[in-house]
């Protein structure tokens, strides 16, 4: 049922002989896709630490610490369980990572966390994460990779890391727009690489078309699919298969605030800061990836963190010093500031509720979705007993009842109830609602919606929620299509106006300047496919958007595209 | 790439796994089949390498998805991952090493016990060039035993010296291996990855024996059963020759 090997065997591999490096040619080939595979263990004195990297990579201590904490759930349960989540941590270009193509100044981690009882260990548990570290923001691909690799690693040890890296080194380069056939640990997949990071991928327009088969075809940049192929699931290991199939659908995640999706979409487009509370890193990361996908093909102009911990080095940027008063911090570099615009973060630590009470927009997810063991019976175990200077209320606040409505269960209540029902089969608690932070839903202090909701669509989605199963999966795809269409529709008037800025042939190599007044005249004349609640709202929406970073990013990219296409030279 | 995708759609995918003791030349057999090349001193395989090659059989095109597994003992426990769902297996031994046949027999037993019951198994006695050379010429030319993987524990310097000397090279009689293969219901070939002898024949005979109708039927049954799925996409291996028929006539896989 669970892994066969103890920690000692895992560390030395099946019978030793592990080489921690690849030959230089293979290393370069592998690094087109990933930096390395990291093993993160729990150290009783310091908390999570990066124990091993295959192949070895020189990362600075700060980055390693960020990776280690981001690879472990904030709140642990006493149950044996597995969980897949992802994270995004900042790293400076160049430096230690010169062998990896740095794309956007961030490193992505795709983690598979395993916890199981092990009396041989001082802590009573084996807690370990296997993490793919990469510069490629391809959640769909790397969720498949990690869910295939990690169970095998826990069964066979380090030899699997070696094998996986050699497989990846043999993959063709991830050229934009190509479809790459990859062999990985006995499976073969066709992976469609997007044209660019901001180009949405759809089954219909992919090289797979109508032949798309989720068992073997992967659209690299889309959020992880709801269900993963059975072929990825390790036979005879229920705990592993659960992790592979637990990826929740966007529809089930958003069920408690479906009518607010239009407001949320607007906030994403307008680069508003959004804080997402989730009961587990896996739910948090999936939702954040969906949000990131909603705004394609608009260039990404906000920072998103699928799973953000209080230990992240960017924490002071998101939580002002005033909010951290009374919390023991020895080296707080925090400064008081409102939340940055354009930050979307997913958290699972209730500490953020008070620390980030000044954030304008908050989403709270319920754990009732997907109901994997991984997110039920949350019993808080202190992450560390001696986090000198890094407490920031982590353990304490996790154990303290939250301020939410009395209906909500705090982590603390929950831990008690799970202790008292220690022998209850997991199924009996799956229907219980648990959440972190405020009661499930969408909260905004400042946002008043501009566009119209689609009430018929909401009704359809609600019906799909009620039906569940395949209807829910289809509903999720419909949501994605719906908001992707809205992003495209929102850009249409801008693109229309932009073409009028192309100078006559031979009259210049640049676009004429974007003139706000002219744009609004064009908008009044031609209207918009996007339905706004009023024409005043429409104007207000665009005025506001044109003051965001997204506008600048879009204009620069659009101009580059037009100049690059050569129309100006004709 | 469009061509590759289009032809991949029409071809029948066959998952094939290579098993056998370390340094018997599994990777070299695959390299000969896939690229019609031979590399001296090939490094040992880690885990398993994935390669593809097409093989025309009458009016059908089979596309082999080949998992070339590591022979080193430390990877033994990973083998089920590769032979699971495989339609074909090539179990390789070295005609100059008797022990390698014993290992091959144990792989065959494991496959017959645990793999797909319809799996087609071929036994390949590799490095037959070493034996042929000894028979053809009595001179002790320093024949490179280049199929030997350098890091392998089984290829001791003494053995290499013996092999190079041309004396007492054959350690497994052809008849003995043939008799075993017949009894166990295996295809049997003696091969040389170095000269190419027997390689195309090996893969061609496997292709003939694959229950193609069975594969097609299971494919229609749904995507859960991977075999035969219409995977599209470009080849993972840059050096894969997509069309075996473009190779030298000797290597044409058109039976």
mmCIF file of C-alpha atoms in Angstrom, chain B residues 14-203:
data_model
loop_
_atom_site.group_PDB
_atom_site.id
_atom_site.type_symbol
_atom_site.label_atom_id
_atom_site.label_comp_id
_atom_site.label_asym_id
_atom_site.label_seq_id
_atom_site.Cartn_x
_atom_site.Cartn_y
_atom_site.Cartn_z
ATOM 1 C CA UNK B 14 3.918 -1.202 -30.580
ATOM 2 C CA UNK B 15 5.570 -0.919 -27.197
ATOM 3 C CA UNK B 16 8.741 -2.970 -27.155
ATOM 4 C CA UNK B 17 11.108 -3.475 -24.262
ATOM 5 C CA UNK B 18 14.705 -4.685 -24.331
ATOM 6 C CA UNK B 19 15.933 -6.679 -21.384
ATOM 7 C CA UNK B 20 19.121 -8.533 -20.593
ATOM 8 C CA UNK B 21 22.290 -8.543 -18.597
ATOM 9 C CA UNK B 22 24.509 -5.481 -18.589
ATOM 10 C CA UNK B 23 26.917 -5.088 -21.507
ATOM 11 C CA UNK B 24 25.330 -7.660 -23.795
ATOM 12 C CA UNK B 25 24.688 -4.874 -26.308
ATOM 13 C CA UNK B 26 21.018 -3.950 -25.878
ATOM 14 C CA UNK B 27 21.551 -0.276 -26.641
ATOM 15 C CA UNK B 28 23.744 -1.163 -29.592
ATOM 16 C CA UNK B 29 21.066 -3.434 -31.035
ATOM 17 C CA UNK B 30 18.559 -0.572 -30.757
ATOM 18 C CA UNK B 31 20.956 1.976 -32.205
ATOM 19 C CA UNK B 32 21.590 -0.282 -35.184
ATOM 20 C CA UNK B 33 17.871 -0.731 -35.738
ATOM 21 C CA UNK B 34 16.911 2.898 -35.208
ATOM 22 C CA UNK B 35 19.828 4.779 -36.756
ATOM 23 C CA UNK B 36 21.759 2.062 -38.558
ATOM 24 C CA UNK B 37 24.776 3.106 -36.599
ATOM 25 C CA UNK B 38 27.245 1.493 -34.310
ATOM 26 C CA UNK B 39 29.104 3.252 -31.529
ATOM 27 C CA UNK B 40 32.127 1.788 -29.872
ATOM 28 C CA UNK B 41 32.283 2.093 -26.097
ATOM 29 C CA UNK B 42 28.699 3.069 -25.553
ATOM 30 C CA UNK B 43 28.097 4.339 -22.039
ATOM 31 C CA UNK B 44 25.815 2.246 -19.833
ATOM 32 C CA UNK B 45 22.135 3.074 -19.984
ATOM 33 C CA UNK B 46 20.630 4.725 -16.920
ATOM 34 C CA UNK B 47 17.117 3.557 -16.133
ATOM 35 C CA UNK B 48 15.844 3.154 -19.646
ATOM 36 C CA UNK B 49 16.163 5.084 -22.871
ATOM 37 C CA UNK B 50 13.218 5.743 -25.145
ATOM 38 C CA UNK B 51 13.508 5.555 -28.914
ATOM 39 C CA UNK B 52 11.149 5.048 -31.801
ATOM 40 C CA UNK B 53 11.416 3.389 -35.170
ATOM 41 C CA UNK B 54 8.961 2.480 -37.870
ATOM 42 C CA UNK B 55 8.783 -0.820 -39.580
ATOM 43 C CA UNK B 56 6.712 -1.509 -42.686
ATOM 44 C CA UNK B 57 4.945 -4.818 -42.799
ATOM 45 C CA UNK B 58 3.056 -5.411 -46.032
ATOM 46 C CA UNK B 59 0.496 -2.630 -46.114
ATOM 47 C CA UNK B 60 0.849 -1.695 -42.493
ATOM 48 C CA UNK B 61 3.296 0.535 -40.697
ATOM 49 C CA UNK B 62 4.276 -0.420 -37.200
ATOM 50 C CA UNK B 63 5.839 2.210 -35.051
ATOM 51 C CA UNK B 64 7.985 0.691 -32.364
ATOM 52 C CA UNK B 65 8.149 2.618 -29.116
ATOM 53 C CA UNK B 66 11.294 1.099 -27.752
ATOM 54 C CA UNK B 67 12.271 1.109 -24.101
ATOM 55 C CA UNK B 68 15.908 0.144 -23.890
ATOM 56 C CA UNK B 69 16.356 -0.775 -20.245
ATOM 57 C CA UNK B 70 19.496 -0.629 -18.162
ATOM 58 C CA UNK B 71 21.137 -3.962 -17.551
ATOM 59 C CA UNK B 72 22.725 -2.942 -14.291
ATOM 60 C CA UNK B 73 21.288 -4.796 -11.360
ATOM 61 C CA UNK B 74 20.408 -1.628 -9.466
ATOM 62 C CA UNK B 75 17.753 -0.881 -12.071
ATOM 63 C CA UNK B 76 16.266 -4.360 -12.100
ATOM 64 C CA UNK B 77 13.296 -3.458 -9.936
ATOM 65 C CA UNK B 78 12.243 -0.757 -12.414
ATOM 66 C CA UNK B 79 11.770 -3.237 -15.248
ATOM 67 C CA UNK B 80 8.046 -3.917 -14.682
ATOM 68 C CA UNK B 81 7.368 -0.270 -15.390
ATOM 69 C CA UNK B 82 8.712 -0.805 -18.893
ATOM 70 C CA UNK B 83 7.392 -4.251 -19.752
ATOM 71 C CA UNK B 84 3.946 -3.479 -18.391
ATOM 72 C CA UNK B 85 1.645 -3.099 -21.403
ATOM 73 C CA UNK B 86 4.485 -3.991 -23.770
ATOM 74 C CA UNK B 87 3.463 -5.979 -26.847
ATOM 75 C CA UNK B 88 6.978 -7.169 -27.551
ATOM 76 C CA UNK B 89 10.179 -7.881 -25.720
ATOM 77 C CA UNK B 90 13.684 -8.571 -26.956
ATOM 78 C CA UNK B 91 15.747 -10.451 -24.406
ATOM 79 C CA UNK B 92 19.394 -10.132 -25.284
ATOM 80 C CA UNK B 93 22.369 -12.238 -24.265
ATOM 81 C CA UNK B 94 25.972 -12.282 -25.344
ATOM 82 C CA UNK B 95 27.008 -15.403 -27.283
ATOM 83 C CA UNK B 96 30.426 -15.172 -25.691
ATOM 84 C CA UNK B 97 29.119 -15.220 -22.117
ATOM 85 C CA UNK B 98 27.279 -18.278 -20.880
ATOM 86 C CA UNK B 99 26.025 -16.523 -17.763
ATOM 87 C CA UNK B 100 24.251 -13.928 -19.851
ATOM 88 C CA UNK B 101 21.970 -16.646 -21.246
ATOM 89 C CA UNK B 102 21.018 -17.662 -17.731
ATOM 90 C CA UNK B 103 20.091 -14.075 -17.029
ATOM 91 C CA UNK B 104 18.107 -13.974 -20.265
ATOM 92 C CA UNK B 105 16.219 -17.079 -19.196
ATOM 93 C CA UNK B 106 15.284 -15.475 -15.908
ATOM 94 C CA UNK B 107 13.986 -12.405 -17.769
ATOM 95 C CA UNK B 108 11.917 -14.640 -20.002
ATOM 96 C CA UNK B 109 10.464 -16.353 -16.952
ATOM 97 C CA UNK B 110 9.621 -13.000 -15.392
ATOM 98 C CA UNK B 111 7.980 -11.797 -18.595
ATOM 99 C CA UNK B 112 5.950 -14.959 -18.985
ATOM 100 C CA UNK B 113 4.808 -14.671 -15.425
ATOM 101 C CA UNK B 114 4.127 -10.963 -15.182
ATOM 102 C CA UNK B 115 3.924 -9.253 -18.546
ATOM 103 C CA UNK B 116 0.986 -8.965 -20.913
ATOM 104 C CA UNK B 117 0.006 -12.574 -21.765
ATOM 105 C CA UNK B 118 0.052 -11.822 -25.511
ATOM 106 C CA UNK B 119 3.564 -10.420 -25.423
ATOM 107 C CA UNK B 120 5.835 -11.522 -28.258
ATOM 108 C CA UNK B 121 9.246 -12.417 -26.904
ATOM 109 C CA UNK B 122 12.380 -12.712 -28.989
ATOM 110 C CA UNK B 123 15.673 -14.060 -27.760
ATOM 111 C CA UNK B 124 18.723 -12.447 -29.335
ATOM 112 C CA UNK B 125 22.224 -13.837 -29.030
ATOM 113 C CA UNK B 126 24.280 -10.755 -29.733
ATOM 114 C CA UNK B 127 27.953 -10.168 -30.612
ATOM 115 C CA UNK B 128 27.921 -13.018 -33.057
ATOM 116 C CA UNK B 129 30.505 -11.057 -35.068
ATOM 117 C CA UNK B 130 33.082 -12.041 -32.478
ATOM 118 C CA UNK B 131 32.351 -15.704 -33.099
ATOM 119 C CA UNK B 132 32.139 -15.361 -36.875
ATOM 120 C CA UNK B 133 35.447 -13.588 -36.990
ATOM 121 C CA UNK B 134 37.058 -16.341 -35.023
ATOM 122 C CA UNK B 135 35.681 -18.931 -37.411
ATOM 123 C CA UNK B 136 36.495 -16.987 -40.544
ATOM 124 C CA UNK B 137 40.042 -16.172 -39.695
ATOM 125 C CA UNK B 138 42.411 -17.937 -37.418
ATOM 126 C CA UNK B 139 44.548 -14.884 -37.056
ATOM 127 C CA UNK B 140 44.307 -13.188 -33.697
ATOM 128 C CA UNK B 141 43.608 -9.728 -34.980
ATOM 129 C CA UNK B 142 42.793 -7.377 -32.175
ATOM 130 C CA UNK B 143 39.119 -7.257 -32.862
ATOM 131 C CA UNK B 144 37.460 -4.468 -30.928
ATOM 132 C CA UNK B 145 34.887 -5.794 -28.562
ATOM 133 C CA UNK B 146 33.334 -2.460 -28.760
ATOM 134 C CA UNK B 147 29.837 -3.477 -27.872
ATOM 135 C CA UNK B 148 30.971 -3.927 -24.340
ATOM 136 C CA UNK B 149 29.816 -1.192 -22.102
ATOM 137 C CA UNK B 150 32.915 -0.010 -20.315
ATOM 138 C CA UNK B 151 31.475 0.402 -16.854
ATOM 139 C CA UNK B 152 30.024 -3.000 -16.692
ATOM 140 C CA UNK B 153 31.048 -5.377 -14.004
ATOM 141 C CA UNK B 154 30.523 -8.411 -16.183
ATOM 142 C CA UNK B 155 32.983 -7.430 -18.871
ATOM 143 C CA UNK B 156 36.253 -8.023 -17.137
ATOM 144 C CA UNK B 157 39.514 -7.177 -18.855
ATOM 145 C CA UNK B 158 40.276 -10.864 -18.910
ATOM 146 C CA UNK B 159 37.140 -11.599 -20.844
ATOM 147 C CA UNK B 160 37.808 -8.803 -23.239
ATOM 148 C CA UNK B 161 41.289 -10.104 -23.815
ATOM 149 C CA UNK B 162 39.942 -13.553 -24.382
ATOM 150 C CA UNK B 163 37.368 -12.239 -26.789
ATOM 151 C CA UNK B 164 39.959 -10.285 -28.657
ATOM 152 C CA UNK B 165 42.243 -13.229 -28.897
ATOM 153 C CA UNK B 166 39.748 -15.173 -30.966
ATOM 154 C CA UNK B 167 40.075 -18.288 -28.849
ATOM 155 C CA UNK B 168 37.127 -20.170 -27.399
ATOM 156 C CA UNK B 169 34.889 -17.245 -28.090
ATOM 157 C CA UNK B 170 31.561 -18.915 -28.371
ATOM 158 C CA UNK B 171 30.249 -19.704 -24.932
ATOM 159 C CA UNK B 172 26.668 -20.423 -25.970
ATOM 160 C CA UNK B 173 26.077 -22.906 -28.761
ATOM 161 C CA UNK B 174 23.536 -21.792 -31.304
ATOM 162 C CA UNK B 175 21.696 -25.096 -31.065
ATOM 163 C CA UNK B 176 21.446 -24.869 -27.330
ATOM 164 C CA UNK B 177 19.904 -21.385 -27.420
ATOM 165 C CA UNK B 178 17.650 -22.351 -30.321
ATOM 166 C CA UNK B 179 16.395 -25.399 -28.434
ATOM 167 C CA UNK B 180 15.650 -23.317 -25.380
ATOM 168 C CA UNK B 181 13.860 -20.677 -27.451
ATOM 169 C CA UNK B 182 11.717 -23.259 -29.198
ATOM 170 C CA UNK B 183 10.795 -24.888 -25.940
ATOM 171 C CA UNK B 184 9.907 -21.538 -24.344
ATOM 172 C CA UNK B 185 8.005 -20.336 -27.406
ATOM 173 C CA UNK B 186 10.362 -17.497 -28.295
ATOM 174 C CA UNK B 187 11.581 -16.103 -31.570
ATOM 175 C CA UNK B 188 15.307 -16.638 -31.834
ATOM 176 C CA UNK B 189 18.087 -14.820 -33.649
ATOM 177 C CA UNK B 190 21.788 -14.483 -33.420
ATOM 178 C CA UNK B 191 22.688 -10.885 -34.055
ATOM 179 C CA UNK B 192 25.566 -8.484 -34.380
ATOM 180 C CA UNK B 193 24.848 -4.870 -33.632
ATOM 181 C CA UNK B 194 28.319 -4.151 -34.930
ATOM 182 C CA UNK B 195 27.832 -5.599 -38.415
ATOM 183 C CA UNK B 196 24.047 -5.352 -38.485
ATOM 184 C CA UNK B 197 23.611 -9.091 -38.927
ATOM 185 C CA UNK B 198 20.193 -10.318 -37.869
ATOM 186 C CA UNK B 199 18.979 -6.973 -36.524
ATOM 187 C CA UNK B 200 16.352 -6.069 -39.080
ATOM 188 C CA UNK B 201 15.261 -9.698 -39.294
ATOM 189 C CA UNK B 202 14.757 -9.695 -35.554
ATOM 190 C CA UNK B 203 12.452 -6.686 -35.542
#
